[in-house]
PDB file of C-alpha atoms in Angstrom:
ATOM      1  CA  UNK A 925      57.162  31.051  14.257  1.00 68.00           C
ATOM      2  CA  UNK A 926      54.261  29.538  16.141  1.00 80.00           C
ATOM      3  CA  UNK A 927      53.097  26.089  16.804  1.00 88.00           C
ATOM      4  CA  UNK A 928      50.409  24.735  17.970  1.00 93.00           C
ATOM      5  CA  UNK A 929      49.667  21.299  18.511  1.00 95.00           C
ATOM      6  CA  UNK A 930      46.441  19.188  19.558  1.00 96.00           C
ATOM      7  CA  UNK A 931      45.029  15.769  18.649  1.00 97.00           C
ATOM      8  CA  UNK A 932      42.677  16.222  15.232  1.00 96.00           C
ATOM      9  CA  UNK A 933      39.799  13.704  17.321  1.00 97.00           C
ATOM     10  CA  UNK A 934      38.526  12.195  20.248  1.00 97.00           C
ATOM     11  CA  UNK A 935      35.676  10.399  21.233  1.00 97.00           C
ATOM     12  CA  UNK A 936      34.187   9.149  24.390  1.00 97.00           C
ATOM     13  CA  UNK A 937      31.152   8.241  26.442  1.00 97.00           C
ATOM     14  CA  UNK A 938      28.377  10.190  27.717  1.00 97.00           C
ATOM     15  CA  UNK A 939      29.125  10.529  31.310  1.00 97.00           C
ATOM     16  CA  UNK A 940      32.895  10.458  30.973  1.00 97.00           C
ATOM     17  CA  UNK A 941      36.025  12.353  31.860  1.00 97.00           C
ATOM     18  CA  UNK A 942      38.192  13.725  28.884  1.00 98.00           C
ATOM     19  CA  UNK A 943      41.115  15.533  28.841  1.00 98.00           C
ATOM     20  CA  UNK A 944      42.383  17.490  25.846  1.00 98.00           C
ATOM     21  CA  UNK A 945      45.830  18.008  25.329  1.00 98.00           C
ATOM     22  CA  UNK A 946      47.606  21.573  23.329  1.00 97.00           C
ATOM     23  CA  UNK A 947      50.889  22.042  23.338  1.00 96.00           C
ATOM     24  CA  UNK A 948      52.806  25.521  22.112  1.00 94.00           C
ATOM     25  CA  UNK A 949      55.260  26.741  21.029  1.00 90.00           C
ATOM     26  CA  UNK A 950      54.609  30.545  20.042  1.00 83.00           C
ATOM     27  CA  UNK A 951      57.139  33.774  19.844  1.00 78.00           C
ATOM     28  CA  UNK A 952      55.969  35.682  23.317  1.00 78.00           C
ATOM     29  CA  UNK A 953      53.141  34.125  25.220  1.00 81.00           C
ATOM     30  CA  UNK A 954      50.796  35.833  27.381  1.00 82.00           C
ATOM     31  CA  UNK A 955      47.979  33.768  28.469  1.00 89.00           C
ATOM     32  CA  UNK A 956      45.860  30.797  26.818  1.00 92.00           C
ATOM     33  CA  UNK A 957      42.311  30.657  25.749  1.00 93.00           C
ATOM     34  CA  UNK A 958      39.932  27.675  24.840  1.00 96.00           C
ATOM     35  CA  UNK A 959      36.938  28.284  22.610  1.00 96.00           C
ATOM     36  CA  UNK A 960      34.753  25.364  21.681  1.00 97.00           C
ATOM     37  CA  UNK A 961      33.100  25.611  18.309  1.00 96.00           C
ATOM     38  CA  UNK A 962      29.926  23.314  17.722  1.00 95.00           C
ATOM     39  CA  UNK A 963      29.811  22.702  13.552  1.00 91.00           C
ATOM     40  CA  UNK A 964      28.367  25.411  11.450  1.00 88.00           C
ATOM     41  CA  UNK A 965      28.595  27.789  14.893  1.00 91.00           C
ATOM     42  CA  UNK A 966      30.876  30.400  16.130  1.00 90.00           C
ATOM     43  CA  UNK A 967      33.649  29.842  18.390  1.00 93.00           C
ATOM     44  CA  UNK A 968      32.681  30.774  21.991  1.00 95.00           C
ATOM     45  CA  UNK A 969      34.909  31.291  25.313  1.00 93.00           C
ATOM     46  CA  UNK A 970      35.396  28.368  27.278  1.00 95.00           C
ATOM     47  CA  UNK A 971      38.426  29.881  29.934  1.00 94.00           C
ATOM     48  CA  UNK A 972      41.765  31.267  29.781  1.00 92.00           C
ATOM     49  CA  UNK A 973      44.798  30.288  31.721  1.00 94.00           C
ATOM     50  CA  UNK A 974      47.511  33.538  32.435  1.00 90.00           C
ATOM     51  CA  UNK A 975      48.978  31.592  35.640  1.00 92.00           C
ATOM     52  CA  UNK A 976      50.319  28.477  36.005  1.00 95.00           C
ATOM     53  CA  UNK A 977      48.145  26.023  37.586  1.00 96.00           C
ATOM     54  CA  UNK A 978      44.090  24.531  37.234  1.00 96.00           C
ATOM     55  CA  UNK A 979      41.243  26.459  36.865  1.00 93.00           C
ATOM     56  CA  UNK A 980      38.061  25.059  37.318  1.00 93.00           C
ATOM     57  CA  UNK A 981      34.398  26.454  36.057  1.00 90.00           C
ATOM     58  CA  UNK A 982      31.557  24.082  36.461  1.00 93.00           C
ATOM     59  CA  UNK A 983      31.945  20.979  34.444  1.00 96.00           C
ATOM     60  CA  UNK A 984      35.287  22.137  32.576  1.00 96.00           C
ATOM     61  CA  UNK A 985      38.479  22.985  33.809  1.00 97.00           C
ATOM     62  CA  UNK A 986      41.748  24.185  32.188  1.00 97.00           C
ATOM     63  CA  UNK A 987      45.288  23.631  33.063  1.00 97.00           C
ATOM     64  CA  UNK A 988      48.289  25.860  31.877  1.00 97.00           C
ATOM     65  CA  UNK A 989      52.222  25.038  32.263  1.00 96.00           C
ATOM     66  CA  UNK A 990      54.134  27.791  31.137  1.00 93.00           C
ATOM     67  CA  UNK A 991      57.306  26.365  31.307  1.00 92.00           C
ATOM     68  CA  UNK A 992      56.509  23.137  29.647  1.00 94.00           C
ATOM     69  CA  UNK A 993      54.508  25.123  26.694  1.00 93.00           C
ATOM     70  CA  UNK A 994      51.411  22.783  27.553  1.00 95.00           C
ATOM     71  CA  UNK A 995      47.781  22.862  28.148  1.00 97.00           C
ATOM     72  CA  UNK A 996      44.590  20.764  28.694  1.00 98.00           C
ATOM     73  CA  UNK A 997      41.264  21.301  29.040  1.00 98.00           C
ATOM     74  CA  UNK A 998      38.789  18.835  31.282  1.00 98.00           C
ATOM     75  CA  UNK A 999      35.946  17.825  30.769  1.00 97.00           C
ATOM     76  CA  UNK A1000      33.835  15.718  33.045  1.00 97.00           C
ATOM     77  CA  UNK A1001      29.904  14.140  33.296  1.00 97.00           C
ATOM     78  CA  UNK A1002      30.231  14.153  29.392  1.00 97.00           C
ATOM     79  CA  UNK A1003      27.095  15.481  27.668  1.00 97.00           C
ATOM     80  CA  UNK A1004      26.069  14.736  23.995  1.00 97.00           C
ATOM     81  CA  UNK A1005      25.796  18.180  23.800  1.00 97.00           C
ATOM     82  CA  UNK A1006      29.622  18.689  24.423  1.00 97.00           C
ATOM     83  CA  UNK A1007      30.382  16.458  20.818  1.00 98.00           C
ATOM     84  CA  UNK A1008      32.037  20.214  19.346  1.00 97.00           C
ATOM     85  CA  UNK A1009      35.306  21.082  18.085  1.00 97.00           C
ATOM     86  CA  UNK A1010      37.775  22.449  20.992  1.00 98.00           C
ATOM     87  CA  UNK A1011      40.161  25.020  19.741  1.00 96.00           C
ATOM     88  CA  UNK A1012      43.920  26.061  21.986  1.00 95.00           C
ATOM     89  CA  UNK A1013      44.874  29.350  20.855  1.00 93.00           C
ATOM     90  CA  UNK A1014      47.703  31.164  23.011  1.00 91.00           C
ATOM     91  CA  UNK A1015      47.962  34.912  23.314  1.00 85.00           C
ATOM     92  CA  UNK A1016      50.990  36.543  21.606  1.00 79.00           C
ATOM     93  CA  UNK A1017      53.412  38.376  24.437  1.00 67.00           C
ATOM     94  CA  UNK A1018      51.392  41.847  24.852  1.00 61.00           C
ATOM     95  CA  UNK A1019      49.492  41.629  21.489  1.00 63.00           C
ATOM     96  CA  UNK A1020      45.665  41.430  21.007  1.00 76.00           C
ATOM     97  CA  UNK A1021      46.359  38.516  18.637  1.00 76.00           C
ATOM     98  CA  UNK A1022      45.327  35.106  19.153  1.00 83.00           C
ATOM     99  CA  UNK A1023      46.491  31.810  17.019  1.00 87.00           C
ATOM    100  CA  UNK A1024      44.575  29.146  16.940  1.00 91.00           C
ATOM    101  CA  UNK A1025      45.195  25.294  16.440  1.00 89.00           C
ATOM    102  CA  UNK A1026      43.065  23.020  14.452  1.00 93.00           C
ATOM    103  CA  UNK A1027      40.852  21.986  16.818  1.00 95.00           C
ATOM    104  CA  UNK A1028      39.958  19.164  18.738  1.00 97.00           C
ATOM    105  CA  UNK A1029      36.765  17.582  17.502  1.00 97.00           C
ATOM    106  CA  UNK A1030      35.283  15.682  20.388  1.00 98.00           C
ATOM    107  CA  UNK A1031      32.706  12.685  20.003  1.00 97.00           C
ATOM    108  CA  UNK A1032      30.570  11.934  22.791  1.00 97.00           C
ATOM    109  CA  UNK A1033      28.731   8.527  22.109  1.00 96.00           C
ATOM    110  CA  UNK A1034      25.811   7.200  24.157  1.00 95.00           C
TER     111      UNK A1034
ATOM    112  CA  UNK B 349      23.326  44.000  19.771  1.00 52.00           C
ATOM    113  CA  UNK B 350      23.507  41.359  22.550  1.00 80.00           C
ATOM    114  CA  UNK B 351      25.943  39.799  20.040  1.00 93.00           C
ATOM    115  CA  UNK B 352      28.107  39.798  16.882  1.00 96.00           C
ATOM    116  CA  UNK B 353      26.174  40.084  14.299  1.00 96.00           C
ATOM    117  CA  UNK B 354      27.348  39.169  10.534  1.00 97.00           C
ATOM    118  CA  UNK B 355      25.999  39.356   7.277  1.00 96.00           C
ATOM    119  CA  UNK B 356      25.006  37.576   4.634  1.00 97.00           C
ATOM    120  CA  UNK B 357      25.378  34.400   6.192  1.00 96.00           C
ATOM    121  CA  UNK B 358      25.902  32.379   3.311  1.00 97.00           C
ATOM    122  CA  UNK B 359      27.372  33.702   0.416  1.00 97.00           C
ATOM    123  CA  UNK B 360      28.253  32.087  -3.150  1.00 97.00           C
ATOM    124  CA  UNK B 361      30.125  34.177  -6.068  1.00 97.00           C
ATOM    125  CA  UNK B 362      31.431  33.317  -9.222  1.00 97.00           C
ATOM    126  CA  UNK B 363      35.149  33.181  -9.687  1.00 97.00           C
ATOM    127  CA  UNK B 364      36.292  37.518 -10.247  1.00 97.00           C
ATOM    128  CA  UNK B 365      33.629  38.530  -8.724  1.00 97.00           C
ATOM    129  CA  UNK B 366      34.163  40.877  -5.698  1.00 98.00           C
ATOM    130  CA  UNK B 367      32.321  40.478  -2.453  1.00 98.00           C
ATOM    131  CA  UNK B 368      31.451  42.394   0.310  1.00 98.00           C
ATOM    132  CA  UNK B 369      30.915  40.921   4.071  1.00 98.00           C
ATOM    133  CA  UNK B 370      29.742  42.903   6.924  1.00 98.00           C
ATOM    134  CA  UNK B 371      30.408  42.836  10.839  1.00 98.00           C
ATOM    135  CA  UNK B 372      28.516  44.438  13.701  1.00 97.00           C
ATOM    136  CA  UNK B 373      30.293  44.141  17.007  1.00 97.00           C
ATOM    137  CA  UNK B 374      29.235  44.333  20.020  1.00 95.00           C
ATOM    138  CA  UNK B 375      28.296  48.026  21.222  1.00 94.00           C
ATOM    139  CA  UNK B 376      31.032  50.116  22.785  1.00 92.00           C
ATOM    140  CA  UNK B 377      33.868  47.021  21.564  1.00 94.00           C
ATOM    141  CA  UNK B 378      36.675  49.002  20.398  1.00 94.00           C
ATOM    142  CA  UNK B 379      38.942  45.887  18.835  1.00 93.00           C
ATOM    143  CA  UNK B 380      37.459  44.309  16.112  1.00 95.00           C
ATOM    144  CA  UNK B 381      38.746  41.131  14.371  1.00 95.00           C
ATOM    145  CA  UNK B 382      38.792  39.320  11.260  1.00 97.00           C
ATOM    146  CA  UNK B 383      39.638  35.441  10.663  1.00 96.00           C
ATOM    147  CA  UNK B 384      39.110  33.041   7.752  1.00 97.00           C
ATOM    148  CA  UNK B 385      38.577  29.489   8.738  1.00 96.00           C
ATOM    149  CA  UNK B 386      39.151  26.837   6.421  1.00 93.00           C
ATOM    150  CA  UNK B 387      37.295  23.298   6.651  1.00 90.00           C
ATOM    151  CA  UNK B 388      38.564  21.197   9.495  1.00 88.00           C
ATOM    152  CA  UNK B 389      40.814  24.055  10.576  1.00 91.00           C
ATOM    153  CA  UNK B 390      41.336  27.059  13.471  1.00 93.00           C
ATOM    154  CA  UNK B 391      40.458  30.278  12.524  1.00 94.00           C
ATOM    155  CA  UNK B 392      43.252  32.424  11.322  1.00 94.00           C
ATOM    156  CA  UNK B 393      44.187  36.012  12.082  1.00 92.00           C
ATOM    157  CA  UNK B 394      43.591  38.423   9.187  1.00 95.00           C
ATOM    158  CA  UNK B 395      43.233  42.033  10.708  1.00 95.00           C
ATOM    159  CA  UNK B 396      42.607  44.169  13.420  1.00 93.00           C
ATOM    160  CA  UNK B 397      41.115  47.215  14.137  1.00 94.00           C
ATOM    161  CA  UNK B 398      41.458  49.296  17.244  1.00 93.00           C
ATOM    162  CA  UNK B 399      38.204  51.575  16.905  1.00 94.00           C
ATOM    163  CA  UNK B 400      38.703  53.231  13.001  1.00 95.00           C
ATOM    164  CA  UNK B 401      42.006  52.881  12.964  1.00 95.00           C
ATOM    165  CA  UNK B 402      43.777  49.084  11.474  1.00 95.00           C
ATOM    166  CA  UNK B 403      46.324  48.661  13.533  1.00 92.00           C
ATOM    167  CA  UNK B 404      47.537  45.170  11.872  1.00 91.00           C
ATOM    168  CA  UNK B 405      46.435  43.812   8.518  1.00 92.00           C
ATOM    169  CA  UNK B 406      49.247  41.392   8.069  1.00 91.00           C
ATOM    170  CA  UNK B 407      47.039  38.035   8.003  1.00 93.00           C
ATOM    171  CA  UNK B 408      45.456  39.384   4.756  1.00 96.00           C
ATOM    172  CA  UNK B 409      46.840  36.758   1.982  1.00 94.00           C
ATOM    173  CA  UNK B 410      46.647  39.080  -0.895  1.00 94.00           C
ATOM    174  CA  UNK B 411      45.875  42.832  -2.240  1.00 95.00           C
ATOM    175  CA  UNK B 412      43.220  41.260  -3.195  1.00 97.00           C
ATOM    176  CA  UNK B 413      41.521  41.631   0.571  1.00 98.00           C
ATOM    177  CA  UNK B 414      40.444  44.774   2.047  1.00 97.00           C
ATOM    178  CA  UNK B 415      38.754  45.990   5.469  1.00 98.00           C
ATOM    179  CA  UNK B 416      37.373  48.696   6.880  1.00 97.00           C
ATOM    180  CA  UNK B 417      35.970  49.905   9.787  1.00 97.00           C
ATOM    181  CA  UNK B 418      34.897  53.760   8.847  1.00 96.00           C
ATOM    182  CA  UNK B 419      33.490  55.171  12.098  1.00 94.00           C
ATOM    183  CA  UNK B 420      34.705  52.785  14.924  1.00 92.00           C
ATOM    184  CA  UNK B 421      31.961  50.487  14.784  1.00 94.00           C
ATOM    185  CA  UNK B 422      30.601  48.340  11.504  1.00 97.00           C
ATOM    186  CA  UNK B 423      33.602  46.586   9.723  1.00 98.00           C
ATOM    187  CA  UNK B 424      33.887  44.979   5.927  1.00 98.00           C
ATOM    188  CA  UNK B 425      35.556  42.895   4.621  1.00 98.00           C
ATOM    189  CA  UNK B 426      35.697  43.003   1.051  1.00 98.00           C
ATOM    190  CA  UNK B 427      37.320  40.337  -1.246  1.00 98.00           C
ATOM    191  CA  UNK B 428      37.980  41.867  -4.767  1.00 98.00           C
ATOM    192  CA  UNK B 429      38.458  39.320  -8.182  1.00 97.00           C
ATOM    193  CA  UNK B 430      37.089  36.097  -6.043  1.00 97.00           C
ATOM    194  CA  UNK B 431      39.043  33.115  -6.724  1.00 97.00           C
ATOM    195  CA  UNK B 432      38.080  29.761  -5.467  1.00 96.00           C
ATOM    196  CA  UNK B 433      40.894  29.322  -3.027  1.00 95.00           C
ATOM    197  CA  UNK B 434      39.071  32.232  -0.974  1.00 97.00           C
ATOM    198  CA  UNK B 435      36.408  29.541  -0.247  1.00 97.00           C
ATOM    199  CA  UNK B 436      36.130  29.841   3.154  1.00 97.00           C
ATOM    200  CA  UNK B 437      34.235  30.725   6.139  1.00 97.00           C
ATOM    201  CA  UNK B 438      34.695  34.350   7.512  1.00 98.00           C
ATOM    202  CA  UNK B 439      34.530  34.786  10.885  1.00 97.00           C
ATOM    203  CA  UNK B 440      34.371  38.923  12.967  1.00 97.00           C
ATOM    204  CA  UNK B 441      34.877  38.831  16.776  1.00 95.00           C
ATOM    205  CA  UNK B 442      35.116  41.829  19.185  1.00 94.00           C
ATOM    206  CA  UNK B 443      36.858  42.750  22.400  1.00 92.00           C
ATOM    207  CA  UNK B 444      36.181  45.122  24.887  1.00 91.00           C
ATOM    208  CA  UNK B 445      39.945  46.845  24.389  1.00 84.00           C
ATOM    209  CA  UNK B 446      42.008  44.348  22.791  1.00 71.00           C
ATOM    210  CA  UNK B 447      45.059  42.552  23.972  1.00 63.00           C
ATOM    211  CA  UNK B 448      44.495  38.980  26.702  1.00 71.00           C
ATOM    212  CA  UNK B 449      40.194  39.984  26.224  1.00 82.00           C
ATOM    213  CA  UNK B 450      38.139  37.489  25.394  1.00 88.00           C
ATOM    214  CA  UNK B 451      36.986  37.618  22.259  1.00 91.00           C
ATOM    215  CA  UNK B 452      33.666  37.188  21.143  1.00 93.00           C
ATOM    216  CA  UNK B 453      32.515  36.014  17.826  1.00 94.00           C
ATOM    217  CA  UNK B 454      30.179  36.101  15.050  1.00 95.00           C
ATOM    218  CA  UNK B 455      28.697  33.349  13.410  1.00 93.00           C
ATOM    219  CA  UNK B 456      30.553  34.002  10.455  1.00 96.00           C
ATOM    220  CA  UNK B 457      29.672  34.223   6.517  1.00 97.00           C
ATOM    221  CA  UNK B 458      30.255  31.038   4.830  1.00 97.00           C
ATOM    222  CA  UNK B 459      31.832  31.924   1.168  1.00 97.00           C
ATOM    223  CA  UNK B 460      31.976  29.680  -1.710  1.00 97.00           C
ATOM    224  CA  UNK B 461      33.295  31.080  -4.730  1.00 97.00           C
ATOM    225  CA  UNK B 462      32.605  28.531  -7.982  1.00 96.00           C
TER     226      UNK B 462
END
């Protein structure tokens, strides 16, 4: 089966660093995407992660462990416009499909 | 389009009634996708389409569901005899090909059945 796991909320201050934490545990892996999803909104790509190791794309960065099953995504210079719902969703071994967690929903207070 | 496009946005229906929700992907996007996304949660996988053809529809909870994708482009999703536990919102992304693509999404219909 597949398992995905990521805090339900966070919250921090405008300005700030936050990480968000997924781990997985899915049937075949092939790669990890983050979408963030403001309320009422579609989903839209943040970055995926095939390799092991950080990428980094402006003001977010993602960070993939294969062999630990683990992820985070980074953000930093926290905007009240970044208060949105982060979703982890890890691509099945050599399959189009994608399965989400939860979601993250991030606060960013004044 | 320069994006997914899905209509209506909004949709409510009484309980047996069937509904009909529509997807336009992005031009020249052969994989299509369908979610459902319940409140507070990640969307989750319905089907898939690679151009006409449905190449998975095993996320569809009942017989009751039903998508199509007649010429490669335009998808429904039609949900016959509504119940309430289809309240949900319904969410179409495309991919250029299909399998590690980024896929882009809709906006999604938002479906309350009373």
């Amino acid at each position: 089966g597949q398992n995905i796991d990521q805090p339900t909320e966070m919250t921090a201050t405008e300005g700030a660093i936050v990480q968000i934490n997924c781990t997985y545990q899915t049937s075949g892996f092939n790669g990890l995407f983050w979408y963030q999803q403001h309320a009422g909104e579609a989903p839209t790509f943040l970055s995926y992660n095939v390799l092991d190791g950080l990428e980094e794309k402006g003001r977010f960065s993602s960070f993939l462990s294969r062999s630990k099953g683990y992820s985070y995504l980074l953000l930093k210079e926290l905007q009240m416009k970044d208060s949105a719902s982060y979703l982890c969703a890890p691509g099945l071994d050599s399959s189009y499909k994608l399965i989400f967690g939860s979601g993250t929903r991030l606060l960013v207070r004044p | 389009g320069a994006g997914v496009s899905q209509s209506p946005r909004y949709k409510v229906a009484k309980r047996g009634q069937d509904v009909a929700l529509r997807c336009d992907p992005i031009s020249g996007h052969v994989s299509l996708f369908w979610y459902q996304q319940a409140l507070g949660q990640g969307p989750e996988f319905l089907t898939y389409f690679q151009n006409e053809a449905q190449l998975d529809k095993s996320g569809l909870p009942s017989d009751r569901f039903f998508a199509e994708r007649p010429e490669g482009s335009v998808s429904t999703l039609k949900i016959q005899r509504t119940q309430q536990e289809d309240s949900a919102v319904y969410l179409c992304a495309s991919s250029l090909f299909g399998a590690q693509e980024t896929q882009y999404f809709g906006p999604g219909t938002r479906l309350l059945v009373l």
